[in-house]
Amino acid sequence: MSDRHIHMAGQVVERHITRAGQGGGRDVYEYALMRVVPRVERGECVNAGVLVYCRARGYLGARTHLDENRLLALDPRADVAGVRAALGAVEAVCGGGTAAGQAAGDDAGRRFRWLIAPRSTVVQPGPVHTGLTVDPVADTERLLDLLVR
């Protein structure tokens, strides 16, 4: 589908809009890294997971991987068990259902927005980025390998 608009300079500009099912099988997705910031006052972080949301496919997923050695290099007294529990909670909220706690009744988009909301805790979301996907599950794993492991 394309719309024609007259640009302010008088030129005709075509704008192509891709909707679910019209992008050659590719759909827009959003993703954010989950970062572990063991000492918030220092601002140093370790990437420990990725959240992926694809509205067109109703997909919300999270994959985590904590590199304990990297974390302990930043803070030898870091609460590794607490960080693992927080990352597990992120995965549970993404999965929905009773494991998501109070977010169990929320749709995937609302759970994603809640998870990416800025917070000043040890486990924090990074900025949101976008891409196109034919398989959001595979892209979740690809992003974990590329940006976290």
Short mmCIF file of C-alpha atoms in Angstrom, two decimals:
data_model
loop_
_atom_site.label_atom_id
_atom_site.label_comp_id
_atom_site.label_asym_id
_atom_site.label_seq_id
_atom_site.Cartn_x
_atom_site.Cartn_y
_atom_site.Cartn_z
CA MET A 1 0.00 0.00 0.00
CA SER A 2 1.27 3.46 -0.68
CA ASP A 3 -0.03 6.90 0.08
CA ARG A 4 0.73 9.98 -1.99
CA HIS A 5 1.51 13.18 -0.15
CA ILE A 6 2.55 16.56 -1.45
CA HIS A 7 5.81 17.56 0.18
CA MET A 8 6.15 21.16 1.38
CA ALA A 9 8.45 21.88 -1.57
CA GLY A 10 5.61 20.90 -3.93
CA GLN A 11 7.02 17.49 -4.81
CA VAL A 12 4.85 14.38 -4.74
CA VAL A 13 6.25 11.93 -2.22
CA GLU A 14 5.21 8.27 -2.04
CA ARG A 15 5.20 6.65 1.34
CA HIS A 16 5.02 2.88 1.61
CA ILE A 17 3.23 1.43 4.60
CA THR A 18 3.82 -2.17 5.56
CA ARG A 19 1.11 -3.86 7.57
CA ALA A 20 1.02 -7.33 9.07
CA GLY A 21 1.11 -9.87 6.27
CA GLN A 22 2.13 -7.32 3.59
CA GLY A 23 5.90 -7.15 4.16
CA GLY A 24 6.93 -10.28 2.31
CA GLY A 25 6.41 -12.30 5.48
CA ARG A 26 8.45 -9.87 7.58
CA ASP A 27 6.95 -8.06 10.53
CA VAL A 28 8.23 -5.22 12.68
CA TYR A 29 9.61 -6.19 16.06
CA GLU A 30 11.04 -4.27 18.99
CA TYR A 31 13.81 -5.38 21.28
CA ALA A 32 15.70 -4.19 24.33
CA LEU A 33 18.69 -5.54 26.18
CA MET A 34 18.48 -6.37 29.86
CA ARG A 35 21.52 -4.99 31.63
CA VAL A 36 22.97 -5.77 35.02
CA VAL A 37 24.30 -2.66 36.74
CA PRO A 38 25.83 -3.98 39.99
CA ARG A 39 26.86 -0.54 41.25
CA VAL A 40 24.36 1.98 39.93
CA GLU A 41 26.54 4.91 40.99
CA ARG A 42 29.31 3.74 38.63
CA GLY A 43 27.05 3.09 35.63
CA GLU A 44 29.02 0.04 34.45
CA CYS A 45 26.91 -2.79 33.07
CA VAL A 46 26.91 -6.31 31.71
CA ASN A 47 24.37 -7.32 29.06
CA ALA A 48 22.44 -10.28 30.47
CA GLY A 49 19.37 -10.76 28.30
CA VAL A 50 17.17 -9.62 25.48
CA LEU A 51 13.43 -8.88 25.27
CA VAL A 52 11.70 -9.19 21.90
CA TYR A 53 8.16 -8.06 21.12
CA CYS A 54 6.42 -8.57 17.77
CA ARG A 55 2.89 -7.19 17.89
CA ALA A 56 1.88 -8.60 14.49
CA ARG A 57 2.67 -12.13 15.63
CA GLY A 58 1.55 -11.71 19.24
CA TYR A 59 5.03 -12.67 20.41
CA LEU A 60 6.83 -11.57 23.55
CA GLY A 61 9.94 -13.46 24.54
CA ALA A 62 12.99 -13.09 26.70
CA ARG A 63 16.24 -15.01 26.76
CA THR A 64 18.85 -14.43 29.42
CA HIS A 65 22.46 -15.42 29.96
CA LEU A 66 24.47 -14.17 32.92
CA ASP A 67 28.25 -14.17 32.55
CA GLU A 68 29.14 -14.47 36.21
CA ASN A 69 32.82 -13.70 35.64
CA ARG A 70 32.03 -10.40 33.91
CA LEU A 71 29.59 -9.45 36.65
CA LEU A 72 32.05 -10.24 39.43
CA ALA A 73 34.79 -8.30 37.61
CA LEU A 74 32.61 -5.19 37.96
CA ASP A 75 31.64 -5.92 41.55
CA PRO A 76 33.17 -8.87 43.44
CA ARG A 77 30.37 -8.57 46.02
CA ALA A 78 27.52 -8.69 43.48
CA ASP A 79 24.47 -10.71 44.51
CA VAL A 80 24.65 -13.31 41.72
CA ALA A 81 21.68 -15.31 43.07
CA GLY A 82 19.57 -12.14 43.29
CA VAL A 83 20.48 -11.13 39.73
CA ARG A 84 19.59 -14.61 38.44
CA ALA A 85 16.24 -14.40 40.26
CA ALA A 86 15.49 -10.98 38.72
CA LEU A 87 16.36 -12.24 35.22
CA GLY A 88 14.16 -15.28 35.81
CA ALA A 89 11.30 -12.98 36.79
CA VAL A 90 11.70 -11.09 33.49
CA GLU A 91 11.41 -14.37 31.58
CA ALA A 92 8.34 -15.32 33.65
CA VAL A 93 6.59 -12.02 32.91
CA CYS A 94 7.31 -12.47 29.19
CA GLY A 95 5.85 -15.96 29.27
CA GLY A 96 2.60 -14.72 30.79
CA GLY A 97 0.23 -17.02 32.62
CA THR A 98 0.29 -17.49 36.37
CA ALA A 99 4.10 -17.25 36.45
CA ALA A 100 3.75 -13.59 35.41
CA GLY A 101 2.19 -12.68 38.75
CA GLN A 102 0.14 -9.48 38.65
CA ALA A 103 0.92 -9.09 34.94
CA ALA A 104 -0.73 -12.44 34.13
CA GLY A 105 -3.87 -10.81 32.72
CA ASP A 106 -2.04 -8.21 30.63
CA ASP A 107 -1.52 -8.62 26.91
CA ALA A 108 1.99 -9.06 25.48
CA GLY A 109 2.36 -5.40 24.50
CA ARG A 110 1.48 -4.14 27.94
CA ARG A 111 3.90 -6.61 29.59
CA PHE A 112 6.68 -5.51 27.18
CA ARG A 113 6.08 -1.82 27.95
CA TRP A 114 6.16 -2.55 31.68
CA LEU A 115 9.45 -4.47 31.35
CA ILE A 116 11.17 -1.74 29.31
CA ALA A 117 10.13 1.09 31.63
CA PRO A 118 13.23 2.84 33.03
CA ARG A 119 14.17 1.86 36.55
CA SER A 120 17.03 2.38 38.93
CA THR A 121 17.67 -1.18 40.00
CA VAL A 122 20.46 -3.67 39.45
CA VAL A 123 18.66 -5.25 36.45
CA GLN A 124 17.64 -2.54 33.98
CA PRO A 125 16.28 -2.41 30.42
CA GLY A 126 18.30 -0.68 27.74
CA PRO A 127 16.86 1.47 24.95
CA VAL A 128 14.34 -0.04 22.53
CA HIS A 129 15.42 -0.82 18.97
CA THR A 130 13.42 -2.13 16.00
CA GLY A 131 13.87 -4.55 13.15
CA LEU A 132 12.03 -6.79 10.71
CA THR A 133 11.54 -10.49 11.30
CA VAL A 134 10.08 -13.61 9.74
CA ASP A 135 10.69 -15.60 12.95
CA PRO A 136 10.74 -13.64 16.23
CA VAL A 137 11.71 -16.73 18.24
CA ALA A 138 14.81 -17.25 16.10
CA ASP A 139 15.62 -13.54 16.25
CA THR A 140 15.42 -13.63 20.05
CA GLU A 141 18.10 -16.33 20.07
CA ARG A 142 20.15 -14.52 17.40
CA LEU A 143 20.13 -11.28 19.39
CA LEU A 144 21.12 -13.13 22.56
CA ASP A 145 24.12 -14.65 20.74
CA LEU A 146 25.06 -11.37 19.07
CA LEU A 147 24.63 -8.93 21.96
CA VAL A 148 24.84 -10.90 25.19
CA ARG A 149 26.96 -14.04 24.94
#
